[in-house]
PDB file of N, H, CA, C and O in Angstrom:
ATOM      1  N   MET A   1      25.656 -10.417 -26.355  1.00  0.00           N
ATOM      2  CA  MET A   1      26.301 -10.410 -27.611  1.00  0.00           C
ATOM      3  C   MET A   1      27.803 -10.590 -27.407  1.00  0.00           C
ATOM      4  O   MET A   1      28.403 -10.231 -26.394  1.00  0.00           O
ATOM      5  N   ALA A   2      28.361 -11.193 -28.489  1.00  0.00           N
ATOM      6  H   ALA A   2      27.874 -11.485 -29.312  1.00  0.00           H
ATOM      7  CA  ALA A   2      29.805 -11.432 -28.439  1.00  0.00           C
ATOM      8  C   ALA A   2      30.338 -11.537 -29.874  1.00  0.00           C
ATOM      9  O   ALA A   2      29.569 -11.619 -30.832  1.00  0.00           O
ATOM     10  N   ILE A   3      31.614 -11.534 -29.992  1.00  0.00           N
ATOM     11  H   ILE A   3      32.238 -11.467 -29.213  1.00  0.00           H
ATOM     12  CA  ILE A   3      32.285 -11.722 -31.249  1.00  0.00           C
ATOM     13  C   ILE A   3      33.046 -13.027 -31.158  1.00  0.00           C
ATOM     14  O   ILE A   3      33.900 -13.190 -30.286  1.00  0.00           O
ATOM     15  N   ASP A   4      32.739 -13.983 -32.070  1.00  0.00           N
ATOM     16  H   ASP A   4      32.045 -13.851 -32.778  1.00  0.00           H
ATOM     17  CA  ASP A   4      33.521 -15.250 -32.054  1.00  0.00           C
ATOM     18  C   ASP A   4      34.840 -15.232 -32.738  1.00  0.00           C
ATOM     19  O   ASP A   4      35.210 -14.160 -33.218  1.00  0.00           O
ATOM     20  N   LYS A   5      35.570 -16.248 -32.839  1.00  0.00           N
ATOM     21  H   LYS A   5      35.269 -17.118 -32.449  1.00  0.00           H
ATOM     22  CA  LYS A   5      36.897 -16.274 -33.371  1.00  0.00           C
ATOM     23  C   LYS A   5      36.941 -15.955 -34.855  1.00  0.00           C
ATOM     24  O   LYS A   5      38.018 -15.660 -35.374  1.00  0.00           O
ATOM     25  N   ASN A   6      35.810 -16.003 -35.564  1.00  0.00           N
ATOM     26  H   ASN A   6      34.936 -16.242 -35.142  1.00  0.00           H
ATOM     27  CA  ASN A   6      35.742 -15.646 -36.942  1.00  0.00           C
ATOM     28  C   ASN A   6      35.123 -14.280 -37.162  1.00  0.00           C
ATOM     29  O   ASN A   6      34.686 -13.926 -38.256  1.00  0.00           O
ATOM     30  N   ALA A   7      35.106 -13.530 -36.068  1.00  0.00           N
ATOM     31  H   ALA A   7      35.461 -13.818 -35.179  1.00  0.00           H
ATOM     32  CA  ALA A   7      34.569 -12.113 -36.128  1.00  0.00           C
ATOM     33  C   ALA A   7      33.012 -12.004 -36.387  1.00  0.00           C
ATOM     34  O   ALA A   7      32.510 -10.968 -36.824  1.00  0.00           O
ATOM     35  N   ASN A   8      32.287 -13.130 -36.093  1.00  0.00           N
ATOM     36  H   ASN A   8      32.694 -13.971 -35.738  1.00  0.00           H
ATOM     37  CA  ASN A   8      30.835 -13.096 -36.219  1.00  0.00           C
ATOM     38  C   ASN A   8      30.183 -12.582 -34.940  1.00  0.00           C
ATOM     39  O   ASN A   8      30.669 -12.915 -33.859  1.00  0.00           O
ATOM     40  N   LEU A   9      29.155 -11.821 -34.994  1.00  0.00           N
ATOM     41  H   LEU A   9      28.761 -11.550 -35.872  1.00  0.00           H
ATOM     42  CA  LEU A   9      28.384 -11.486 -33.826  1.00  0.00           C
ATOM     43  C   LEU A   9      27.520 -12.688 -33.454  1.00  0.00           C
ATOM     44  O   LEU A   9      26.870 -13.306 -34.298  1.00  0.00           O
ATOM     45  N   VAL A  10      27.539 -12.997 -32.138  1.00  0.00           N
ATOM     46  H   VAL A  10      28.066 -12.495 -31.453  1.00  0.00           H
ATOM     47  CA  VAL A  10      26.716 -14.151 -31.687  1.00  0.00           C
ATOM     48  C   VAL A  10      26.031 -13.808 -30.407  1.00  0.00           C
ATOM     49  O   VAL A  10      26.508 -12.987 -29.624  1.00  0.00           O
ATOM     50  N   VAL A  11      24.889 -14.450 -30.194  1.00  0.00           N
ATOM     51  H   VAL A  11      24.501 -15.117 -30.831  1.00  0.00           H
ATOM     52  CA  VAL A  11      24.139 -14.264 -28.921  1.00  0.00           C
ATOM     53  C   VAL A  11      24.557 -15.523 -28.100  1.00  0.00           C
ATOM     54  O   VAL A  11      24.448 -16.656 -28.567  1.00  0.00           O
ATOM     55  N   ILE A  12      25.012 -15.280 -26.928  1.00  0.00           N
ATOM     56  H   ILE A  12      25.101 -14.358 -26.549  1.00  0.00           H
ATOM     57  CA  ILE A  12      25.456 -16.373 -26.071  1.00  0.00           C
ATOM     58  C   ILE A  12      24.317 -16.961 -25.247  1.00  0.00           C
ATOM     59  O   ILE A  12      24.268 -18.171 -25.027  1.00  0.00           O
ATOM     60  N   GLU A  13      23.429 -16.133 -24.803  1.00  0.00           N
ATOM     61  H   GLU A  13      23.469 -15.150 -24.981  1.00  0.00           H
ATOM     62  CA  GLU A  13      22.342 -16.652 -23.927  1.00  0.00           C
ATOM     63  C   GLU A  13      21.046 -15.909 -24.326  1.00  0.00           C
ATOM     64  O   GLU A  13      21.036 -14.700 -24.557  1.00  0.00           O
ATOM     65  N   LEU A  14      19.996 -16.671 -24.391  1.00  0.00           N
ATOM     66  H   LEU A  14      20.004 -17.653 -24.204  1.00  0.00           H
ATOM     67  CA  LEU A  14      18.655 -16.120 -24.528  1.00  0.00           C
ATOM     68  C   LEU A  14      17.932 -16.435 -23.211  1.00  0.00           C
ATOM     69  O   LEU A  14      17.651 -17.596 -22.914  1.00  0.00           O
ATOM     70  N   LYS A  15      17.642 -15.421 -22.448  1.00  0.00           N
ATOM     71  H   LYS A  15      17.870 -14.478 -22.689  1.00  0.00           H
ATOM     72  CA  LYS A  15      16.932 -15.650 -21.211  1.00  0.00           C
ATOM     73  C   LYS A  15      15.396 -15.756 -21.496  1.00  0.00           C
ATOM     74  O   LYS A  15      14.858 -15.139 -22.416  1.00  0.00           O
ATOM     75  N   ARG A  16      14.765 -16.550 -20.672  1.00  0.00           N
ATOM     76  H   ARG A  16      15.202 -17.051 -19.926  1.00  0.00           H
ATOM     77  CA  ARG A  16      13.274 -16.716 -20.813  1.00  0.00           C
ATOM     78  C   ARG A  16      12.731 -17.042 -19.446  1.00  0.00           C
ATOM     79  O   ARG A  16      13.437 -17.462 -18.529  1.00  0.00           O
ATOM     80  N   ASP A  17      11.445 -16.825 -19.366  1.00  0.00           N
ATOM     81  H   ASP A  17      10.872 -16.483 -20.111  1.00  0.00           H
ATOM     82  CA  ASP A  17      10.725 -17.118 -18.127  1.00  0.00           C
ATOM     83  C   ASP A  17      10.448 -18.608 -18.030  1.00  0.00           C
ATOM     84  O   ASP A  17      10.791 -19.370 -18.935  1.00  0.00           O
ATOM     85  N   ASP A  18       9.822 -19.027 -16.923  1.00  0.00           N
ATOM     86  H   ASP A  18       9.543 -18.408 -16.188  1.00  0.00           H
ATOM     87  CA  ASP A  18       9.591 -20.399 -16.681  1.00  0.00           C
ATOM     88  C   ASP A  18       8.674 -21.087 -17.731  1.00  0.00           C
ATOM     89  O   ASP A  18       8.723 -22.308 -17.881  1.00  0.00           O
ATOM     90  N   THR A  19       7.872 -20.331 -18.425  1.00  0.00           N
ATOM     91  H   THR A  19       7.832 -19.340 -18.303  1.00  0.00           H
ATOM     92  CA  THR A  19       6.934 -20.919 -19.371  1.00  0.00           C
ATOM     93  C   THR A  19       7.551 -21.103 -20.769  1.00  0.00           C
ATOM     94  O   THR A  19       7.019 -21.826 -21.612  1.00  0.00           O
ATOM     95  N   GLY A  20       8.730 -20.402 -20.995  1.00  0.00           N
ATOM     96  H   GLY A  20       9.162 -19.815 -20.310  1.00  0.00           H
ATOM     97  CA  GLY A  20       9.325 -20.442 -22.246  1.00  0.00           C
ATOM     98  C   GLY A  20       8.743 -19.565 -23.358  1.00  0.00           C
ATOM     99  O   GLY A  20       9.153 -19.568 -24.519  1.00  0.00           O
ATOM    100  N   GLU A  21       7.732 -18.804 -22.875  1.00  0.00           N
ATOM    101  H   GLU A  21       7.399 -18.802 -21.932  1.00  0.00           H
ATOM    102  CA  GLU A  21       7.069 -17.911 -23.818  1.00  0.00           C
ATOM    103  C   GLU A  21       7.983 -16.734 -24.267  1.00  0.00           C
ATOM    104  O   GLU A  21       8.875 -16.312 -23.530  1.00  0.00           O
ATOM    105  N   HIS A  22       7.747 -16.251 -25.421  1.00  0.00           N
ATOM    106  H   HIS A  22       7.023 -16.594 -26.019  1.00  0.00           H
ATOM    107  CA  HIS A  22       8.463 -15.073 -25.985  1.00  0.00           C
ATOM    108  C   HIS A  22       9.914 -15.241 -26.209  1.00  0.00           C
ATOM    109  O   HIS A  22      10.617 -14.248 -26.399  1.00  0.00           O
ATOM    110  N   MET A  23      10.436 -16.507 -26.196  1.00  0.00           N
ATOM    111  H   MET A  23       9.865 -17.313 -26.042  1.00  0.00           H
ATOM    112  CA  MET A  23      11.872 -16.706 -26.397  1.00  0.00           C
ATOM    113  C   MET A  23      12.213 -16.206 -27.796  1.00  0.00           C
ATOM    114  O   MET A  23      13.223 -15.527 -27.984  1.00  0.00           O
ATOM    115  N   GLU A  24      11.364 -16.545 -28.795  1.00  0.00           N
ATOM    116  H   GLU A  24      10.545 -17.097 -28.642  1.00  0.00           H
ATOM    117  CA  GLU A  24      11.708 -16.143 -30.186  1.00  0.00           C
ATOM    118  C   GLU A  24      11.558 -14.620 -30.359  1.00  0.00           C
ATOM    119  O   GLU A  24      12.206 -14.057 -31.242  1.00  0.00           O
ATOM    120  N   LEU A  25      10.761 -13.958 -29.582  1.00  0.00           N
ATOM    121  H   LEU A  25      10.235 -14.415 -28.865  1.00  0.00           H
ATOM    122  CA  LEU A  25      10.661 -12.541 -29.647  1.00  0.00           C
ATOM    123  C   LEU A  25      11.900 -11.846 -29.206  1.00  0.00           C
ATOM    124  O   LEU A  25      12.272 -10.815 -29.766  1.00  0.00           O
ATOM    125  N   GLN A  26      12.579 -12.408 -28.170  1.00  0.00           N
ATOM    126  H   GLN A  26      12.277 -13.246 -27.715  1.00  0.00           H
ATOM    127  CA  GLN A  26      13.812 -11.905 -27.633  1.00  0.00           C
ATOM    128  C   GLN A  26      14.901 -12.019 -28.708  1.00  0.00           C
ATOM    129  O   GLN A  26      15.669 -11.078 -28.911  1.00  0.00           O
ATOM    130  N   ALA A  27      14.968 -13.144 -29.384  1.00  0.00           N
ATOM    131  H   ALA A  27      14.344 -13.907 -29.220  1.00  0.00           H
ATOM    132  CA  ALA A  27      15.963 -13.299 -30.451  1.00  0.00           C
ATOM    133  C   ALA A  27      15.707 -12.314 -31.581  1.00  0.00           C
ATOM    134  O   ALA A  27      16.655 -11.870 -32.227  1.00  0.00           O
ATOM    135  N   ILE A  28      14.491 -11.972 -31.828  1.00  0.00           N
ATOM    136  H   ILE A  28      13.721 -12.333 -31.303  1.00  0.00           H
ATOM    137  CA  ILE A  28      14.157 -11.033 -32.891  1.00  0.00           C
ATOM    138  C   ILE A  28      14.581  -9.630 -32.423  1.00  0.00           C
ATOM    139  O   ILE A  28      15.106  -8.847 -33.215  1.00  0.00           O
ATOM    140  N   ARG A  29      14.361  -9.320 -31.164  1.00  0.00           N
ATOM    141  H   ARG A  29      13.935  -9.956 -30.521  1.00  0.00           H
ATOM    142  CA  ARG A  29      14.828  -8.011 -30.673  1.00  0.00           C
ATOM    143  C   ARG A  29      16.355  -7.866 -30.690  1.00  0.00           C
ATOM    144  O   ARG A  29      16.880  -6.812 -31.046  1.00  0.00           O
ATOM    145  N   TYR A  30      17.038  -8.903 -30.312  1.00  0.00           N
ATOM    146  H   TYR A  30      16.611  -9.760 -30.022  1.00  0.00           H
ATOM    147  CA  TYR A  30      18.510  -8.845 -30.422  1.00  0.00           C
ATOM    148  C   TYR A  30      18.935  -8.669 -31.905  1.00  0.00           C
ATOM    149  O   TYR A  30      19.826  -7.870 -32.194  1.00  0.00           O
ATOM    150  N   SER A  31      18.327  -9.381 -32.807  1.00  0.00           N
ATOM    151  H   SER A  31      17.603 -10.031 -32.573  1.00  0.00           H
ATOM    152  CA  SER A  31      18.691  -9.238 -34.234  1.00  0.00           C
ATOM    153  C   SER A  31      18.401  -7.822 -34.714  1.00  0.00           C
ATOM    154  O   SER A  31      19.214  -7.218 -35.414  1.00  0.00           O
ATOM    155  N   ALA A  32      17.228  -7.291 -34.330  1.00  0.00           N
ATOM    156  H   ALA A  32      16.568  -7.782 -33.761  1.00  0.00           H
ATOM    157  CA  ALA A  32      16.896  -5.942 -34.733  1.00  0.00           C
ATOM    158  C   ALA A  32      17.875  -4.909 -34.185  1.00  0.00           C
ATOM    159  O   ALA A  32      18.236  -3.942 -34.855  1.00  0.00           O
ATOM    160  N   MET A  33      18.293  -5.150 -32.931  1.00  0.00           N
ATOM    161  H   MET A  33      17.999  -5.936 -32.386  1.00  0.00           H
ATOM    162  CA  MET A  33      19.178  -4.254 -32.314  1.00  0.00           C
ATOM    163  C   MET A  33      20.487  -4.075 -33.016  1.00  0.00           C
ATOM    164  O   MET A  33      21.032  -2.974 -33.093  1.00  0.00           O
ATOM    165  N   ILE A  34      20.995  -5.197 -33.541  1.00  0.00           N
ATOM    166  H   ILE A  34      20.552  -6.092 -33.479  1.00  0.00           H
ATOM    167  CA  ILE A  34      22.339  -5.138 -34.188  1.00  0.00           C
ATOM    168  C   ILE A  34      22.219  -5.080 -35.759  1.00  0.00           C
ATOM    169  O   ILE A  34      23.241  -4.954 -36.433  1.00  0.00           O
ATOM    170  N   SER A  35      21.061  -5.164 -36.303  1.00  0.00           N
ATOM    171  H   SER A  35      20.230  -5.266 -35.755  1.00  0.00           H
ATOM    172  CA  SER A  35      20.906  -5.224 -37.759  1.00  0.00           C
ATOM    173  C   SER A  35      21.365  -3.955 -38.466  1.00  0.00           C
ATOM    174  O   SER A  35      21.731  -4.042 -39.638  1.00  0.00           O
ATOM    175  N   THR A  36      21.371  -2.786 -37.839  1.00  0.00           N
ATOM    176  H   THR A  36      21.074  -2.715 -36.886  1.00  0.00           H
ATOM    177  CA  THR A  36      21.811  -1.589 -38.504  1.00  0.00           C
ATOM    178  C   THR A  36      23.262  -1.238 -38.211  1.00  0.00           C
ATOM    179  O   THR A  36      23.753  -0.222 -38.702  1.00  0.00           O
ATOM    180  N   LEU A  37      23.961  -2.049 -37.424  1.00  0.00           N
ATOM    181  H   LEU A  37      23.562  -2.875 -37.025  1.00  0.00           H
ATOM    182  CA  LEU A  37      25.363  -1.727 -37.159  1.00  0.00           C
ATOM    183  C   LEU A  37      26.244  -2.002 -38.365  1.00  0.00           C
ATOM    184  O   LEU A  37      26.131  -3.030 -39.034  1.00  0.00           O
ATOM    185  N   THR A  38      27.095  -1.074 -38.608  1.00  0.00           N
ATOM    186  H   THR A  38      27.187  -0.239 -38.065  1.00  0.00           H
ATOM    187  CA  THR A  38      28.156  -1.259 -39.606  1.00  0.00           C
ATOM    188  C   THR A  38      29.343  -1.989 -39.036  1.00  0.00           C
ATOM    189  O   THR A  38      29.474  -2.057 -37.814  1.00  0.00           O
ATOM    190  N   TYR A  39      30.199  -2.530 -39.838  1.00  0.00           N
ATOM    191  H   TYR A  39      30.093  -2.475 -40.831  1.00  0.00           H
ATOM    192  CA  TYR A  39      31.413  -3.153 -39.344  1.00  0.00           C
ATOM    193  C   TYR A  39      32.238  -2.156 -38.584  1.00  0.00           C
ATOM    194  O   TYR A  39      32.778  -2.495 -37.531  1.00  0.00           O
ATOM    195  N   GLU A  40      32.364  -0.930 -39.072  1.00  0.00           N
ATOM    196  H   GLU A  40      31.925  -0.654 -39.928  1.00  0.00           H
ATOM    197  CA  GLU A  40      33.077   0.138 -38.398  1.00  0.00           C
ATOM    198  C   GLU A  40      32.527   0.473 -37.013  1.00  0.00           C
ATOM    199  O   GLU A  40      33.287   0.712 -36.075  1.00  0.00           O
ATOM    200  N   LYS A  41      31.182   0.487 -36.896  1.00  0.00           N
ATOM    201  H   LYS A  41      30.565   0.293 -37.658  1.00  0.00           H
ATOM    202  CA  LYS A  41      30.604   0.750 -35.589  1.00  0.00           C
ATOM    203  C   LYS A  41      30.838  -0.360 -34.606  1.00  0.00           C
ATOM    204  O   LYS A  41      31.055  -0.131 -33.416  1.00  0.00           O
ATOM    205  N   ILE A  42      30.791  -1.581 -35.128  1.00  0.00           N
ATOM    206  H   ILE A  42      30.615  -1.767 -36.095  1.00  0.00           H
ATOM    207  CA  ILE A  42      31.059  -2.766 -34.254  1.00  0.00           C
ATOM    208  C   ILE A  42      32.502  -2.673 -33.692  1.00  0.00           C
ATOM    209  O   ILE A  42      32.734  -2.906 -32.506  1.00  0.00           O
ATOM    210  N   ILE A  43      33.431  -2.336 -34.548  1.00  0.00           N
ATOM    211  H   ILE A  43      33.243  -2.147 -35.511  1.00  0.00           H
ATOM    212  CA  ILE A  43      34.797  -2.216 -34.178  1.00  0.00           C
ATOM    213  C   ILE A  43      34.950  -1.077 -33.113  1.00  0.00           C
ATOM    214  O   ILE A  43      35.700  -1.213 -32.147  1.00  0.00           O
ATOM    215  N   GLU A  44      34.255  -0.023 -33.316  1.00  0.00           N
ATOM    216  H   GLU A  44      33.645   0.087 -34.101  1.00  0.00           H
ATOM    217  CA  GLU A  44      34.283   1.127 -32.420  1.00  0.00           C
ATOM    218  C   GLU A  44      33.760   0.680 -30.991  1.00  0.00           C
ATOM    219  O   GLU A  44      34.400   0.950 -29.975  1.00  0.00           O
ATOM    220  N   ILE A  45      32.638   0.024 -30.967  1.00  0.00           N
ATOM    221  H   ILE A  45      32.118  -0.197 -31.793  1.00  0.00           H
ATOM    222  CA  ILE A  45      32.080  -0.472 -29.724  1.00  0.00           C
ATOM    223  C   ILE A  45      32.966  -1.481 -29.018  1.00  0.00           C
ATOM    224  O   ILE A  45      33.114  -1.418 -27.798  1.00  0.00           O
ATOM    225  N   TYR A  46      33.575  -2.437 -29.775  1.00  0.00           N
ATOM    226  H   TYR A  46      33.454  -2.488 -30.767  1.00  0.00           H
ATOM    227  CA  TYR A  46      34.406  -3.419 -29.205  1.00  0.00           C
ATOM    228  C   TYR A  46      35.705  -2.696 -28.670  1.00  0.00           C
ATOM    229  O   TYR A  46      36.190  -3.021 -27.587  1.00  0.00           O
ATOM    230  N   ASP A  47      36.226  -1.753 -29.421  1.00  0.00           N
ATOM    231  H   ASP A  47      35.832  -1.488 -30.301  1.00  0.00           H
ATOM    232  CA  ASP A  47      37.438  -1.052 -29.013  1.00  0.00           C
ATOM    233  C   ASP A  47      37.163  -0.293 -27.714  1.00  0.00           C
ATOM    234  O   ASP A  47      38.030  -0.266 -26.841  1.00  0.00           O
ATOM    235  N   LYS A  48      36.025   0.304 -27.560  1.00  0.00           N
ATOM    236  H   LYS A  48      35.321   0.282 -28.270  1.00  0.00           H
ATOM    237  CA  LYS A  48      35.646   1.023 -26.358  1.00  0.00           C
ATOM    238  C   LYS A  48      35.536   0.006 -25.194  1.00  0.00           C
ATOM    239  O   LYS A  48      35.970   0.299 -24.080  1.00  0.00           O
ATOM    240  N   TYR A  49      34.974  -1.151 -25.444  1.00  0.00           N
ATOM    241  H   TYR A  49      34.621  -1.389 -26.349  1.00  0.00           H
ATOM    242  CA  TYR A  49      34.877  -2.166 -24.427  1.00  0.00           C
ATOM    243  C   TYR A  49      36.261  -2.611 -23.924  1.00  0.00           C
ATOM    244  O   TYR A  49      36.489  -2.749 -22.722  1.00  0.00           O
ATOM    245  N   LEU A  50      37.192  -2.834 -24.900  1.00  0.00           N
ATOM    246  H   LEU A  50      37.007  -2.722 -25.876  1.00  0.00           H
ATOM    247  CA  LEU A  50      38.501  -3.282 -24.535  1.00  0.00           C
ATOM    248  C   LEU A  50      39.217  -2.210 -23.719  1.00  0.00           C
ATOM    249  O   LEU A  50      39.939  -2.533 -22.775  1.00  0.00           O
ATOM    250  N   GLU A  51      39.022  -0.897 -24.081  1.00  0.00           N
ATOM    251  H   GLU A  51      38.436  -0.634 -24.848  1.00  0.00           H
ATOM    252  CA  GLU A  51      39.628   0.203 -23.341  1.00  0.00           C
ATOM    253  C   GLU A  51      39.107   0.198 -21.865  1.00  0.00           C
ATOM    254  O   GLU A  51      39.863   0.378 -20.910  1.00  0.00           O
ATOM    255  N   GLN A  52      37.817  -0.011 -21.751  1.00  0.00           N
ATOM    256  H   GLN A  52      37.203  -0.157 -22.527  1.00  0.00           H
ATOM    257  CA  GLN A  52      37.208  -0.024 -20.404  1.00  0.00           C
ATOM    258  C   GLN A  52      37.752  -1.187 -19.551  1.00  0.00           C
ATOM    259  O   GLN A  52      37.846  -1.071 -18.329  1.00  0.00           O
ATOM    260  N   GLN A  53      38.111  -2.312 -20.208  1.00  0.00           N
ATOM    261  H   GLN A  53      38.034  -2.406 -21.201  1.00  0.00           H
ATOM    262  CA  GLN A  53      38.614  -3.459 -19.526  1.00  0.00           C
ATOM    263  C   GLN A  53      40.080  -3.335 -19.236  1.00  0.00           C
ATOM    264  O   GLN A  53      40.611  -4.130 -18.461  1.00  0.00           O
ATOM    265  N   GLY A  54      40.757  -2.384 -19.817  1.00  0.00           N
ATOM    266  H   GLY A  54      40.326  -1.739 -20.447  1.00  0.00           H
ATOM    267  CA  GLY A  54      42.203  -2.158 -19.680  1.00  0.00           C
ATOM    268  C   GLY A  54      42.963  -3.126 -20.550  1.00  0.00           C
ATOM    269  O   GLY A  54      44.102  -3.472 -20.234  1.00  0.00           O
ATOM    270  N   ILE A  55      42.375  -3.567 -21.624  1.00  0.00           N
ATOM    271  H   ILE A  55      41.451  -3.286 -21.881  1.00  0.00           H
ATOM    272  CA  ILE A  55      42.940  -4.525 -22.507  1.00  0.00           C
ATOM    273  C   ILE A  55      43.617  -3.753 -23.748  1.00  0.00           C
ATOM    274  O   ILE A  55      44.171  -4.390 -24.643  1.00  0.00           O
TER     275      ILE A  55
END
């Protein structure tokens, strides 16, 4: 997950096995994982990340 220049959440990479199966399920899992986040919670998570990186 990442935040782009327009403050949108984006998935950078979807990993999959050699067969390509379940790729869409991984995208659904990522979407479900972030679907309940509020803007405030996203800022909190990002702020914590920046602190950990010393930024």
